[in-house]
């Protein structure tokens, strides 16, 4: 068996992992690099020729979730390679493509195969893959357990335990996964300070308090982060409108259809969707929580939001910024568009928590899966930082940051 980390050992995003036996070869995630501070994506692998080379002899690509740094190269993949993602995740990707209006990408998505959390599937009769649902800032995100050549490999994808859906993580690992041979795990938070990570539930309390003080709340958050959207929706006082545009409504309807049967938290059936007659009048009289997007949105909804900001008394409105602080803090990731938008408000609250596993959570996953052969960190700025986790010396000695041969498995870290 061979495990190749094509990309992601020493960078966040652009993840590509390959697992190969003598007869089967799969890629887990096939992501684009994250955008730089000017919002531009620089990626030397994002060409048909490079993708052709990387996917040569690959049987299938399995995606953990729909974030661009995990799926971004999907539209360059040759048709002979099967691509898999969770069923709800695929719905979200399709809704996004309709919004962006890239017909070629929509055709490729029609060819995708889907998997269901907890249901194993087999590639080429010799590689068994079981997805396990995890909490992340995307819905229908999954860890993947790969069983082949007598080895058990857990690829965590992006995950956390401090979201509503993260409560079951420990139980799932204990009951359904157990000990593995190789753990390929994200380590995003290793380079992001040591402060305590707030839970999604704690955010809800903070947001509720703001909504008690301000009748008109504008929210800047990811349009596909189901748990965060649920936090805002639930915190919005009864009788107030939950305002969004048709794209956001499409995404929220997908979430409702798939998840409201599991929890009323994910029931977004009462949206006030723009365009709608007399919407602004109704918003002014009832109060609202309005989901906005700042990224280059110059459309009708953006103009409507501009008008709302102008017409509502400044003292009664507030912006809640609920994304990574790096985009609005001084430094290389700062987005000038976000900074300019904040200046429109006299009251701004920054309320956010990470979509990624805290150091404590990473420690727990390492201990619970207790890998017999190796821990391979990915999705972190420096994979060597994994050695700073409070795990046992024995587990620490199994952290791999350079190519090597372990227990019959060739590990290549490029
Ligand atoms: Zn990611
Ligand atoms: Zn992600």
PDB file of N, CA, C and O in Angstrom, residues 4-45:
ATOM      1  N   UNK A   4       0.029   8.844  -0.367  1.00  0.00           N
ATOM      2  CA  UNK A   4       0.760  10.019  -0.846  1.00  0.00           C
ATOM      3  C   UNK A   4       0.002  11.283  -0.465  1.00  0.00           C
ATOM      4  O   UNK A   4      -1.184  11.417  -0.768  1.00  0.00           O
ATOM      5  N   UNK A   5       0.691  12.179   0.229  1.00  0.00           N
ATOM      6  CA  UNK A   5       0.091  13.489   0.505  1.00  0.00           C
ATOM      7  C   UNK A   5       0.610  14.399  -0.609  1.00  0.00           C
ATOM      8  O   UNK A   5       1.741  14.892  -0.564  1.00  0.00           O
ATOM      9  N   UNK A   6      -0.219  14.559  -1.642  1.00  0.00           N
ATOM     10  CA  UNK A   6       0.228  15.394  -2.770  1.00  0.00           C
ATOM     11  C   UNK A   6       0.322  16.848  -2.349  1.00  0.00           C
ATOM     12  O   UNK A   6       1.168  17.588  -2.819  1.00  0.00           O
ATOM     13  N   UNK A   7      -0.618  17.241  -1.484  1.00  0.00           N
ATOM     14  CA  UNK A   7      -0.608  18.630  -1.042  1.00  0.00           C
ATOM     15  C   UNK A   7      -1.370  18.733   0.276  1.00  0.00           C
ATOM     16  O   UNK A   7      -2.329  17.999   0.499  1.00  0.00           O
ATOM     17  N   UNK A   8      -0.938  19.640   1.154  1.00  0.00           N
ATOM     18  CA  UNK A   8      -1.693  19.865   2.388  1.00  0.00           C
ATOM     19  C   UNK A   8      -0.910  19.564   3.655  1.00  0.00           C
ATOM     20  O   UNK A   8      -1.377  19.835   4.742  1.00  0.00           O
ATOM     21  N   UNK A   9       0.317  18.990   3.518  1.00  0.00           N
ATOM     22  CA  UNK A   9       1.076  18.683   4.734  1.00  0.00           C
ATOM     23  C   UNK A   9       1.494  19.974   5.433  1.00  0.00           C
ATOM     24  O   UNK A   9       1.461  20.061   6.649  1.00  0.00           O
ATOM     25  N   UNK A  10       1.874  20.957   4.637  1.00  0.00           N
ATOM     26  CA  UNK A  10       2.334  22.218   5.232  1.00  0.00           C
ATOM     27  C   UNK A  10       1.582  23.423   4.681  1.00  0.00           C
ATOM     28  O   UNK A  10       2.158  24.460   4.409  1.00  0.00           O
ATOM     29  N   UNK A  11       0.320  23.256   4.471  1.00  0.00           N
ATOM     30  CA  UNK A  11      -0.533  24.389   4.092  1.00  0.00           C
ATOM     31  C   UNK A  11      -1.976  24.041   4.437  1.00  0.00           C
ATOM     32  O   UNK A  11      -2.362  22.869   4.461  1.00  0.00           O
ATOM     33  N   UNK A  12      -2.756  25.098   4.713  1.00  0.00           N
ATOM     34  CA  UNK A  12      -4.182  24.885   4.970  1.00  0.00           C
ATOM     35  C   UNK A  12      -4.890  25.015   3.631  1.00  0.00           C
ATOM     36  O   UNK A  12      -4.735  26.015   2.938  1.00  0.00           O
ATOM     37  N   UNK A  13      -5.646  23.988   3.262  1.00  0.00           N
ATOM     38  CA  UNK A  13      -6.369  24.016   1.991  1.00  0.00           C
ATOM     39  C   UNK A  13      -5.588  23.354   0.861  1.00  0.00           C
ATOM     40  O   UNK A  13      -4.440  22.939   1.033  1.00  0.00           O
ATOM     41  N   UNK A  14      -6.246  23.246  -0.293  1.00  0.00           N
ATOM     42  CA  UNK A  14      -5.625  22.612  -1.463  1.00  0.00           C
ATOM     43  C   UNK A  14      -5.319  21.144  -1.211  1.00  0.00           C
ATOM     44  O   UNK A  14      -4.359  20.586  -1.749  1.00  0.00           O
ATOM     45  N   UNK A  15      -6.171  20.488  -0.399  1.00  0.00           N
ATOM     46  CA  UNK A  15      -5.874  19.117   0.044  1.00  0.00           C
ATOM     47  C   UNK A  15      -5.997  18.072  -1.051  1.00  0.00           C
ATOM     48  O   UNK A  15      -7.021  18.015  -1.741  1.00  0.00           O
ATOM     49  N   UNK A  16      -4.975  17.239  -1.168  1.00  0.00           N
ATOM     50  CA  UNK A  16      -5.041  16.074  -2.068  1.00  0.00           C
ATOM     51  C   UNK A  16      -4.258  14.926  -1.407  1.00  0.00           C
ATOM     52  O   UNK A  16      -3.052  15.033  -1.179  1.00  0.00           O
ATOM     53  N   UNK A  17      -4.972  13.852  -1.096  1.00  0.00           N
ATOM     54  CA  UNK A  17      -4.338  12.659  -0.507  1.00  0.00           C
ATOM     55  C   UNK A  17      -4.617  11.480  -1.428  1.00  0.00           C
ATOM     56  O   UNK A  17      -5.738  11.344  -1.927  1.00  0.00           O
ATOM     57  N   UNK A  18      -3.617  10.650  -1.636  1.00  0.00           N
ATOM     58  CA  UNK A  18      -3.833   9.462  -2.488  1.00  0.00           C
ATOM     59  C   UNK A  18      -3.588   8.205  -1.658  1.00  0.00           C
ATOM     60  O   UNK A  18      -2.653   8.148  -0.867  1.00  0.00           O
ATOM     61  N   UNK A  19      -4.466   7.218  -1.842  1.00  0.00           N
ATOM     62  CA  UNK A  19      -4.267   5.913  -1.207  1.00  0.00           C
ATOM     63  C   UNK A  19      -4.326   4.861  -2.315  1.00  0.00           C
ATOM     64  O   UNK A  19      -5.294   4.828  -3.085  1.00  0.00           O
ATOM     65  N   UNK A  20      -3.274   4.048  -2.395  1.00  0.00           N
ATOM     66  CA  UNK A  20      -3.224   3.096  -3.505  1.00  0.00           C
ATOM     67  C   UNK A  20      -2.813   1.703  -3.032  1.00  0.00           C
ATOM     68  O   UNK A  20      -1.921   1.554  -2.194  1.00  0.00           O
ATOM     69  N   UNK A  21      -3.505   0.690  -3.568  1.00  0.00           N
ATOM     70  CA  UNK A  21      -3.061  -0.693  -3.406  1.00  0.00           C
ATOM     71  C   UNK A  21      -2.518  -1.116  -4.769  1.00  0.00           C
ATOM     72  O   UNK A  21      -2.453  -0.291  -5.686  1.00  0.00           O
ATOM     73  N   UNK A  22      -2.203  -2.391  -4.923  1.00  0.00           N
ATOM     74  CA  UNK A  22      -1.703  -2.833  -6.232  1.00  0.00           C
ATOM     75  C   UNK A  22      -2.763  -2.700  -7.314  1.00  0.00           C
ATOM     76  O   UNK A  22      -2.457  -2.579  -8.494  1.00  0.00           O
ATOM     77  N   UNK A  23      -4.035  -2.757  -6.911  1.00  0.00           N
ATOM     78  CA  UNK A  23      -5.091  -2.743  -7.928  1.00  0.00           C
ATOM     79  C   UNK A  23      -5.983  -1.515  -7.924  1.00  0.00           C
ATOM     80  O   UNK A  23      -6.685  -1.253  -8.890  1.00  0.00           O
ATOM     81  N   UNK A  24      -5.986  -0.773  -6.824  1.00  0.00           N
ATOM     82  CA  UNK A  24      -6.929   0.354  -6.720  1.00  0.00           C
ATOM     83  C   UNK A  24      -6.231   1.618  -6.253  1.00  0.00           C
ATOM     84  O   UNK A  24      -5.341   1.570  -5.388  1.00  0.00           O
ATOM     85  N   UNK A  25      -6.663   2.711  -6.835  1.00  0.00           N
ATOM     86  CA  UNK A  25      -6.047   3.998  -6.484  1.00  0.00           C
ATOM     87  C   UNK A  25      -7.161   5.029  -6.315  1.00  0.00           C
ATOM     88  O   UNK A  25      -7.967   5.219  -7.215  1.00  0.00           O
ATOM     89  N   UNK A  26      -7.208   5.639  -5.114  1.00  0.00           N
ATOM     90  CA  UNK A  26      -8.219   6.691  -4.919  1.00  0.00           C
ATOM     91  C   UNK A  26      -7.553   7.991  -4.453  1.00  0.00           C
ATOM     92  O   UNK A  26      -6.460   7.972  -3.889  1.00  0.00           O
ATOM     93  N   UNK A  27      -8.230   9.090  -4.712  1.00  0.00           N
ATOM     94  CA  UNK A  27      -7.814  10.360  -4.131  1.00  0.00           C
ATOM     95  C   UNK A  27      -8.869  10.741  -3.103  1.00  0.00           C
ATOM     96  O   UNK A  27     -10.072  10.530  -3.337  1.00  0.00           O
ATOM     97  N   UNK A  28      -8.429  11.261  -1.976  1.00  0.00           N
ATOM     98  CA  UNK A  28      -9.388  11.834  -1.023  1.00  0.00           C
ATOM     99  C   UNK A  28      -9.197  13.339  -1.099  1.00  0.00           C
ATOM    100  O   UNK A  28      -8.101  13.853  -0.849  1.00  0.00           O
ATOM    101  N   UNK A  29     -10.243  14.015  -1.498  1.00  0.00           N
ATOM    102  CA  UNK A  29     -10.277  15.458  -1.734  1.00  0.00           C
ATOM    103  C   UNK A  29      -9.356  15.849  -2.896  1.00  0.00           C
ATOM    104  O   UNK A  29      -8.326  15.210  -3.150  1.00  0.00           O
ATOM    105  N   UNK A  30      -9.791  16.872  -3.580  1.00  0.00           N
ATOM    106  CA  UNK A  30      -9.032  17.337  -4.753  1.00  0.00           C
ATOM    107  C   UNK A  30      -9.268  18.848  -4.799  1.00  0.00           C
ATOM    108  O   UNK A  30     -10.007  19.373  -5.598  1.00  0.00           O
ATOM    109  N   UNK A  31      -8.609  19.511  -3.819  1.00  0.00           N
ATOM    110  CA  UNK A  31      -8.963  20.904  -3.549  1.00  0.00           C
ATOM    111  C   UNK A  31      -8.064  21.938  -4.194  1.00  0.00           C
ATOM    112  O   UNK A  31      -6.910  21.672  -4.523  1.00  0.00           O
ATOM    113  N   UNK A  32      -8.633  23.106  -4.344  1.00  0.00           N
ATOM    114  CA  UNK A  32      -7.890  24.270  -4.837  1.00  0.00           C
ATOM    115  C   UNK A  32      -7.207  24.946  -3.651  1.00  0.00           C
ATOM    116  O   UNK A  32      -7.697  24.867  -2.526  1.00  0.00           O
ATOM    117  N   UNK A  33      -6.129  25.651  -3.935  1.00  0.00           N
ATOM    118  CA  UNK A  33      -5.533  26.473  -2.884  1.00  0.00           C
ATOM    119  C   UNK A  33      -6.530  27.527  -2.441  1.00  0.00           C
ATOM    120  O   UNK A  33      -7.369  27.972  -3.233  1.00  0.00           O
ATOM    121  N   UNK A  34      -6.441  27.945  -1.194  1.00  0.00           N
ATOM    122  CA  UNK A  34      -7.321  29.018  -0.701  1.00  0.00           C
ATOM    123  C   UNK A  34      -6.900  30.335  -1.363  1.00  0.00           C
ATOM    124  O   UNK A  34      -5.747  30.502  -1.745  1.00  0.00           O
ATOM    125  N   UNK A  35      -7.841  31.284  -1.503  1.00  0.00           N
ATOM    126  CA  UNK A  35      -7.490  32.566  -2.125  1.00  0.00           C
ATOM    127  C   UNK A  35      -6.475  33.341  -1.285  1.00  0.00           C
ATOM    128  O   UNK A  35      -6.431  33.183  -0.069  1.00  0.00           O
ATOM    129  N   UNK A  36      -5.665  34.157  -1.969  1.00  0.00           N
ATOM    130  CA  UNK A  36      -4.735  35.017  -1.222  1.00  0.00           C
ATOM    131  C   UNK A  36      -5.487  36.246  -0.713  1.00  0.00           C
ATOM    132  O   UNK A  36      -6.701  36.346  -0.871  1.00  0.00           O
ATOM    133  N   UNK A  37      -4.769  37.194  -0.113  1.00  0.00           N
ATOM    134  CA  UNK A  37      -5.479  38.333   0.510  1.00  0.00           C
ATOM    135  C   UNK A  37      -6.189  39.230  -0.500  1.00  0.00           C
ATOM    136  O   UNK A  37      -7.048  40.020  -0.135  1.00  0.00           O
ATOM    137  N   UNK A  38      -5.812  39.126  -1.784  1.00  0.00           N
ATOM    138  CA  UNK A  38      -6.552  39.908  -2.785  1.00  0.00           C
ATOM    139  C   UNK A  38      -7.733  39.116  -3.337  1.00  0.00           C
ATOM    140  O   UNK A  38      -8.379  39.535  -4.295  1.00  0.00           O
ATOM    141  N   UNK A  39      -7.998  37.979  -2.743  1.00  0.00           N
ATOM    142  CA  UNK A  39      -9.126  37.169  -3.191  1.00  0.00           C
ATOM    143  C   UNK A  39      -8.789  36.324  -4.416  1.00  0.00           C
ATOM    144  O   UNK A  39      -9.657  35.677  -5.002  1.00  0.00           O
ATOM    145  N   UNK A  40      -7.523  36.315  -4.832  1.00  0.00           N
ATOM    146  CA  UNK A  40      -7.137  35.546  -6.029  1.00  0.00           C
ATOM    147  C   UNK A  40      -6.606  34.171  -5.630  1.00  0.00           C
ATOM    148  O   UNK A  40      -5.925  34.024  -4.622  1.00  0.00           O
ATOM    149  N   UNK A  41      -6.954  33.182  -6.481  1.00  0.00           N
ATOM    150  CA  UNK A  41      -6.450  31.838  -6.203  1.00  0.00           C
ATOM    151  C   UNK A  41      -5.262  31.563  -7.118  1.00  0.00           C
ATOM    152  O   UNK A  41      -5.367  31.666  -8.339  1.00  0.00           O
ATOM    153  N   UNK A  42      -4.135  31.267  -6.510  1.00  0.00           N
ATOM    154  CA  UNK A  42      -2.963  30.880  -7.296  1.00  0.00           C
ATOM    155  C   UNK A  42      -2.737  29.398  -7.051  1.00  0.00           C
ATOM    156  O   UNK A  42      -2.574  28.982  -5.901  1.00  0.00           O
ATOM    157  N   UNK A  43      -2.814  28.602  -8.133  1.00  0.00           N
ATOM    158  CA  UNK A  43      -2.721  27.165  -7.961  1.00  0.00           C
ATOM    159  C   UNK A  43      -2.089  26.535  -9.189  1.00  0.00           C
ATOM    160  O   UNK A  43      -2.696  26.490 -10.258  1.00  0.00           O
ATOM    161  N   UNK A  44      -0.859  26.035  -9.028  1.00  0.00           N
ATOM    162  CA  UNK A  44      -0.147  25.472 -10.183  1.00  0.00           C
ATOM    163  C   UNK A  44      -0.727  24.130 -10.644  1.00  0.00           C
ATOM    164  O   UNK A  44      -0.389  23.633 -11.705  1.00  0.00           O
ATOM    165  N   UNK A  45      -1.630  23.548  -9.834  1.00  0.00           N
ATOM    166  CA  UNK A  45      -2.225  22.263 -10.251  1.00  0.00           C
ATOM    167  C   UNK A  45      -3.559  22.461 -10.987  1.00  0.00           C
ATOM    168  O   UNK A  45      -4.121  21.504 -11.516  1.00  0.00           O
TER     169      UNK A  45
END
